[in-house]
Amino acid sequence: MGTPLSSREEQTAEVVDRLHEEYPDSTISLNFSNRLELLIAVILSAQCTDERVNTETEHLFEKYQSPEDYAEVDEAELAEDLNSITYYNNKAGYITSACRTIVEEHDGEVPDTMSELTDLQGVGRKTANVVLQHGHEVVEGIVVDTHVQRLSRRLGITEEERPEAIEQDLMPLVPESEWQQYTHLLISHGRATCTARNPDCDDCVLEDICPSSKLDGDVDLASGESW
């Protein structure tokens, strides 16, 4: 078993430093070319891999190019266009509703505040954080996806369980200048090494400071790659 550092602040700082060295080019893996495409991609990514989302949006973004396109399409048609995405029927409803609101209340522009974004159907704080950070260059918090949730707990940085509580716990620990990158670093490490069911502790750059290292039966409930 690894030996965690003496405080959560030290633990967090060391984790960030090591992961920066290990993944110097870590960034968002969803493909998009504008704010609307980003919003759609993030909604679709819930409980679905980014790889699958990118495959689907390649043709989706050719067919639908404006909020009006999504707002006016028959929901069943949009759902059919999304049928390889998990929960595609629900997500089709979220997207058409959100885009109607964007057209009717925001002059066709994706909102740039947390409150306005989370008022959109299907948009929670996690999704809003991603859109703000990568669409508007506004960093208000830390995106807590399944990887961030799993690794932050395994590394002893937080004991919270719910994403919202984890975010609030992380924000005082992670320097504000690292709030955006913290997510990308943990996602990269979660995909490459610290996977949900079979973490490769022997090949982990954090093994010696990880309190969960080599624990038997360490199975996590979160196994997706969603934002």
mmCIF file of C-alpha atoms in Angstrom:
data_model
loop_
_atom_site.group_PDB
_atom_site.id
_atom_site.type_symbol
_atom_site.label_atom_id
_atom_site.label_comp_id
_atom_site.label_asym_id
_atom_site.label_seq_id
_atom_site.Cartn_x
_atom_site.Cartn_y
_atom_site.Cartn_z
ATOM 1 C CA MET A 1 0.000 0.000 0.000
ATOM 2 C CA GLY A 2 1.238 3.486 -0.827
ATOM 3 C CA THR A 3 1.877 6.142 1.769
ATOM 4 C CA PRO A 4 -0.217 9.301 1.326
ATOM 5 C CA LEU A 5 1.382 12.638 2.067
ATOM 6 C CA SER A 6 0.730 14.381 5.372
ATOM 7 C CA SER A 7 -2.093 16.634 4.193
ATOM 8 C CA ARG A 8 -4.674 16.675 1.431
ATOM 9 C CA GLU A 9 -3.124 19.893 0.124
ATOM 10 C CA GLU A 10 0.286 18.241 -0.225
ATOM 11 C CA GLN A 11 -1.288 15.132 -1.705
ATOM 12 C CA THR A 12 -3.188 17.153 -4.301
ATOM 13 C CA ALA A 13 -0.164 19.265 -5.253
ATOM 14 C CA GLU A 14 2.021 16.185 -5.726
ATOM 15 C CA VAL A 15 -0.649 14.413 -7.787
ATOM 16 C CA VAL A 16 -1.038 17.418 -10.086
ATOM 17 C CA ASP A 17 2.723 17.848 -10.515
ATOM 18 C CA ARG A 18 3.318 14.201 -11.376
ATOM 19 C CA LEU A 19 0.390 13.944 -13.762
ATOM 20 C CA HIS A 20 1.456 17.118 -15.574
ATOM 21 C CA GLU A 21 4.792 15.429 -16.233
ATOM 22 C CA GLU A 22 3.137 12.178 -17.298
ATOM 23 C CA TYR A 23 0.461 13.764 -19.520
ATOM 24 C CA PRO A 24 1.817 17.123 -20.722
ATOM 25 C CA ASP A 25 -0.673 17.417 -23.601
ATOM 26 C CA SER A 26 -3.796 16.350 -21.751
ATOM 27 C CA THR A 27 -6.926 18.128 -22.981
ATOM 28 C CA ILE A 28 -10.589 17.610 -23.831
ATOM 29 C CA SER A 29 -11.143 14.658 -26.164
ATOM 30 C CA LEU A 30 -14.558 15.596 -27.556
ATOM 31 C CA ASN A 31 -14.500 16.992 -31.100
ATOM 32 C CA PHE A 32 -16.268 20.305 -31.709
ATOM 33 C CA SER A 33 -15.774 23.518 -33.681
ATOM 34 C CA ASN A 34 -18.141 25.915 -31.902
ATOM 35 C CA ARG A 35 -20.062 26.354 -28.652
ATOM 36 C CA LEU A 36 -23.228 24.687 -29.882
ATOM 37 C CA GLU A 37 -21.322 21.609 -31.027
ATOM 38 C CA LEU A 38 -19.558 21.510 -27.670
ATOM 39 C CA LEU A 39 -22.849 21.669 -25.779
ATOM 40 C CA ILE A 40 -24.378 18.897 -27.886
ATOM 41 C CA ALA A 41 -21.297 16.708 -27.562
ATOM 42 C CA VAL A 42 -21.180 17.066 -23.783
ATOM 43 C CA ILE A 43 -24.882 16.247 -23.413
ATOM 44 C CA LEU A 44 -24.344 13.139 -25.532
ATOM 45 C CA SER A 45 -21.271 12.077 -23.549
ATOM 46 C CA ALA A 46 -23.178 11.300 -20.343
ATOM 47 C CA GLN A 47 -22.721 7.564 -19.663
ATOM 48 C CA CYS A 48 -21.123 7.190 -23.096
ATOM 49 C CA THR A 49 -17.513 7.126 -24.240
ATOM 50 C CA ASP A 50 -16.063 10.195 -25.917
ATOM 51 C CA GLU A 51 -14.901 7.951 -28.755
ATOM 52 C CA ARG A 52 -18.466 6.890 -29.503
ATOM 53 C CA VAL A 53 -19.713 10.472 -29.259
ATOM 54 C CA ASN A 54 -17.050 11.675 -31.701
ATOM 55 C CA THR A 55 -18.043 8.972 -34.176
ATOM 56 C CA GLU A 56 -21.679 10.043 -34.063
ATOM 57 C CA THR A 57 -21.176 13.800 -34.082
ATOM 58 C CA GLU A 58 -19.064 13.575 -37.225
ATOM 59 C CA HIS A 59 -22.241 13.151 -39.267
ATOM 60 C CA LEU A 60 -24.600 14.808 -36.788
ATOM 61 C CA PHE A 61 -22.827 18.160 -37.051
ATOM 62 C CA GLU A 62 -23.126 18.046 -40.830
ATOM 63 C CA LYS A 63 -26.904 17.611 -40.661
ATOM 64 C CA TYR A 64 -27.610 20.014 -37.779
ATOM 65 C CA GLN A 65 -25.676 23.274 -37.848
ATOM 66 C CA SER A 66 -27.735 25.723 -35.788
ATOM 67 C CA PRO A 67 -29.907 25.740 -32.658
ATOM 68 C CA GLU A 68 -32.911 26.165 -34.966
ATOM 69 C CA ASP A 69 -32.046 22.906 -36.737
ATOM 70 C CA TYR A 70 -32.237 20.981 -33.463
ATOM 71 C CA ALA A 71 -35.218 22.948 -32.146
ATOM 72 C CA GLU A 72 -37.337 22.336 -35.233
ATOM 73 C CA VAL A 73 -36.515 18.709 -36.048
ATOM 74 C CA ASP A 74 -38.971 16.016 -35.044
ATOM 75 C CA GLU A 75 -37.662 14.494 -31.823
ATOM 76 C CA ALA A 76 -38.075 10.952 -33.167
ATOM 77 C CA GLU A 77 -35.904 11.807 -36.167
ATOM 78 C CA LEU A 78 -33.165 13.211 -33.969
ATOM 79 C CA ALA A 79 -33.364 10.148 -31.720
ATOM 80 C CA GLU A 80 -32.903 7.930 -34.769
ATOM 81 C CA ASP A 81 -29.811 9.940 -35.705
ATOM 82 C CA LEU A 82 -28.459 9.236 -32.214
ATOM 83 C CA ASN A 83 -29.441 5.579 -31.914
ATOM 84 C CA SER A 84 -25.934 4.277 -31.204
ATOM 85 C CA ILE A 85 -25.601 6.646 -28.225
ATOM 86 C CA THR A 86 -26.673 5.462 -24.783
ATOM 87 C CA TYR A 87 -30.075 6.839 -23.684
ATOM 88 C CA TYR A 88 -30.499 8.376 -27.138
ATOM 89 C CA ASN A 89 -34.229 8.964 -26.729
ATOM 90 C CA ASN A 90 -33.747 10.980 -23.546
ATOM 91 C CA LYS A 91 -30.819 12.880 -25.000
ATOM 92 C CA ALA A 92 -32.779 13.757 -28.140
ATOM 93 C CA GLY A 93 -35.422 15.294 -25.894
ATOM 94 C CA TYR A 94 -32.839 17.221 -23.890
ATOM 95 C CA ILE A 95 -31.199 18.598 -27.025
ATOM 96 C CA THR A 96 -34.398 19.729 -28.740
ATOM 97 C CA SER A 97 -35.646 21.362 -25.531
ATOM 98 C CA ALA A 98 -32.319 23.057 -24.776
ATOM 99 C CA CYS A 99 -32.045 24.396 -28.293
ATOM 100 C CA ARG A 100 -35.598 25.753 -28.210
ATOM 101 C CA THR A 101 -34.651 27.659 -25.076
ATOM 102 C CA ILE A 102 -31.451 28.912 -26.726
ATOM 103 C CA VAL A 103 -33.456 30.161 -29.722
ATOM 104 C CA GLU A 104 -36.321 31.674 -27.730
ATOM 105 C CA GLU A 105 -34.445 33.159 -24.762
ATOM 106 C CA HIS A 106 -30.834 33.629 -25.838
ATOM 107 C CA ASP A 107 -31.039 34.839 -29.450
ATOM 108 C CA GLY A 108 -29.604 31.582 -30.711
ATOM 109 C CA GLU A 109 -26.396 31.865 -28.658
ATOM 110 C CA VAL A 110 -25.197 29.296 -26.121
ATOM 111 C CA PRO A 111 -25.390 31.035 -22.697
ATOM 112 C CA ASP A 112 -22.217 32.042 -20.899
ATOM 113 C CA THR A 113 -23.303 31.829 -17.252
ATOM 114 C CA MET A 114 -23.673 28.850 -14.943
ATOM 115 C CA SER A 115 -27.256 29.714 -14.017
ATOM 116 C CA GLU A 116 -28.420 30.122 -17.620
ATOM 117 C CA LEU A 117 -26.688 26.952 -18.758
ATOM 118 C CA THR A 118 -28.071 24.832 -15.935
ATOM 119 C CA ASP A 119 -31.544 26.132 -16.752
ATOM 120 C CA LEU A 120 -31.283 24.272 -20.067
ATOM 121 C CA GLN A 121 -32.865 20.835 -20.221
ATOM 122 C CA GLY A 122 -30.294 18.075 -19.707
ATOM 123 C CA VAL A 123 -27.542 20.419 -18.509
ATOM 124 C CA GLY A 124 -26.197 19.972 -14.995
ATOM 125 C CA ARG A 125 -23.268 21.665 -13.335
ATOM 126 C CA LYS A 126 -20.732 19.257 -14.838
ATOM 127 C CA THR A 127 -21.884 19.907 -18.400
ATOM 128 C CA ALA A 128 -22.133 23.648 -17.750
ATOM 129 C CA ASN A 129 -18.576 23.729 -16.397
ATOM 130 C CA VAL A 130 -17.274 22.066 -19.571
ATOM 131 C CA VAL A 131 -19.137 24.499 -21.835
ATOM 132 C CA LEU A 132 -17.968 27.505 -19.826
ATOM 133 C CA GLN A 133 -14.344 26.362 -19.759
ATOM 134 C CA HIS A 134 -13.969 25.256 -23.361
ATOM 135 C CA GLY A 135 -16.606 27.377 -25.058
ATOM 136 C CA HIS A 136 -16.358 30.677 -23.187
ATOM 137 C CA GLU A 137 -12.962 30.448 -21.460
ATOM 138 C CA VAL A 138 -14.686 30.925 -18.104
ATOM 139 C CA VAL A 139 -13.491 28.711 -15.251
ATOM 140 C CA GLU A 140 -15.938 28.696 -12.342
ATOM 141 C CA GLY A 141 -15.289 25.236 -10.959
ATOM 142 C CA ILE A 142 -13.908 21.744 -11.523
ATOM 143 C CA VAL A 143 -15.551 19.264 -13.866
ATOM 144 C CA VAL A 144 -16.199 16.081 -11.876
ATOM 145 C CA ASP A 145 -16.720 13.224 -14.302
ATOM 146 C CA THR A 146 -16.520 9.519 -13.439
ATOM 147 C CA HIS A 147 -12.707 9.485 -13.627
ATOM 148 C CA VAL A 148 -12.299 12.539 -11.402
ATOM 149 C CA GLN A 149 -14.801 11.067 -8.962
ATOM 150 C CA ARG A 150 -13.020 7.704 -8.836
ATOM 151 C CA LEU A 151 -9.408 8.901 -8.742
ATOM 152 C CA SER A 152 -9.924 11.761 -6.292
ATOM 153 C CA ARG A 153 -11.369 9.258 -3.826
ATOM 154 C CA ARG A 154 -8.789 6.553 -4.470
ATOM 155 C CA LEU A 155 -5.953 9.029 -4.031
ATOM 156 C CA GLY A 156 -7.276 10.176 -0.680
ATOM 157 C CA ILE A 157 -7.911 13.717 -1.869
ATOM 158 C CA THR A 158 -11.598 13.558 -0.935
ATOM 159 C CA GLU A 159 -13.958 11.238 0.879
ATOM 160 C CA GLU A 160 -17.063 12.792 -0.638
ATOM 161 C CA GLU A 161 -19.182 10.606 -2.915
ATOM 162 C CA ARG A 162 -21.497 12.891 -4.883
ATOM 163 C CA PRO A 163 -19.977 14.879 -7.789
ATOM 164 C CA GLU A 164 -21.287 18.202 -6.470
ATOM 165 C CA ALA A 165 -19.804 17.591 -3.022
ATOM 166 C CA ILE A 166 -16.533 16.383 -4.541
ATOM 167 C CA GLU A 167 -16.254 19.577 -6.577
ATOM 168 C CA GLN A 168 -16.788 21.743 -3.512
ATOM 169 C CA ASP A 169 -14.191 19.707 -1.622
ATOM 170 C CA LEU A 170 -11.639 19.963 -4.439
ATOM 171 C CA MET A 171 -11.883 23.672 -5.167
ATOM 172 C CA PRO A 172 -9.986 24.822 -2.026
ATOM 173 C CA LEU A 173 -7.367 22.082 -2.526
ATOM 174 C CA VAL A 174 -6.605 22.504 -6.234
ATOM 175 C CA PRO A 175 -5.060 25.860 -7.193
ATOM 176 C CA GLU A 176 -7.586 27.847 -9.217
ATOM 177 C CA SER A 177 -5.098 28.013 -12.101
ATOM 178 C CA GLU A 178 -5.304 24.193 -12.244
ATOM 179 C CA TRP A 179 -9.075 23.759 -11.960
ATOM 180 C CA GLN A 180 -9.524 23.082 -15.667
ATOM 181 C CA GLN A 181 -6.434 20.962 -16.147
ATOM 182 C CA TYR A 182 -7.032 18.871 -13.027
ATOM 183 C CA THR A 183 -9.960 17.225 -14.786
ATOM 184 C CA HIS A 184 -8.009 16.456 -17.950
ATOM 185 C CA LEU A 185 -5.075 15.032 -16.012
ATOM 186 C CA LEU A 186 -7.252 12.666 -13.994
ATOM 187 C CA ILE A 187 -9.230 11.614 -17.067
ATOM 188 C CA SER A 188 -5.978 10.803 -18.895
ATOM 189 C CA HIS A 189 -4.678 8.810 -15.940
ATOM 190 C CA GLY A 190 -8.012 7.093 -15.403
ATOM 191 C CA ARG A 191 -8.082 5.887 -18.983
ATOM 192 C CA ALA A 192 -4.423 4.915 -19.236
ATOM 193 C CA THR A 193 -3.643 3.422 -15.836
ATOM 194 C CA CYS A 194 -6.134 3.825 -12.988
ATOM 195 C CA THR A 195 -9.071 2.127 -14.656
ATOM 196 C CA ALA A 196 -12.264 1.387 -12.790
ATOM 197 C CA ARG A 197 -11.930 -2.367 -12.321
ATOM 198 C CA ASN A 198 -8.312 -3.225 -13.066
ATOM 199 C CA PRO A 199 -6.002 -0.366 -12.060
ATOM 200 C CA ASP A 200 -2.391 -0.951 -13.093
ATOM 201 C CA CYS A 201 -0.757 0.000 -9.798
ATOM 202 C CA ASP A 202 2.620 -1.497 -10.789
ATOM 203 C CA ASP A 203 2.921 0.973 -13.673
ATOM 204 C CA CYS A 204 1.440 4.006 -11.901
ATOM 205 C CA VAL A 205 3.419 7.206 -11.327
ATOM 206 C CA LEU A 206 1.363 7.796 -8.171
ATOM 207 C CA GLU A 207 1.748 4.318 -6.648
ATOM 208 C CA ASP A 208 3.989 5.372 -3.778
ATOM 209 C CA ILE A 209 1.640 8.127 -2.599
ATOM 210 C CA CYS A 210 -1.678 6.390 -3.276
ATOM 211 C CA PRO A 211 -3.483 5.054 -0.186
ATOM 212 C CA SER A 212 -5.478 2.652 -2.394
ATOM 213 C CA SER A 213 -2.475 1.095 -4.134
ATOM 214 C CA LYS A 214 -2.732 -2.684 -4.472
ATOM 215 C CA LEU A 215 -5.889 -2.924 -2.390
ATOM 216 C CA ASP A 216 -7.589 -6.232 -3.144
ATOM 217 C CA GLY A 217 -11.011 -6.104 -4.709
ATOM 218 C CA ASP A 218 -10.932 -2.396 -5.438
ATOM 219 C CA VAL A 219 -13.936 -2.183 -7.720
ATOM 220 C CA ASP A 220 -15.484 1.149 -8.553
ATOM 221 C CA LEU A 221 -19.049 1.737 -9.626
ATOM 222 C CA ALA A 222 -18.106 4.345 -12.224
ATOM 223 C CA SER A 223 -16.722 2.728 -15.344
ATOM 224 C CA GLY A 224 -17.791 5.077 -18.122
ATOM 225 C CA GLU A 225 -15.914 7.876 -19.806
ATOM 226 C CA SER A 226 -18.536 10.572 -19.611
ATOM 227 C CA TRP A 227 -18.058 14.277 -19.013
#
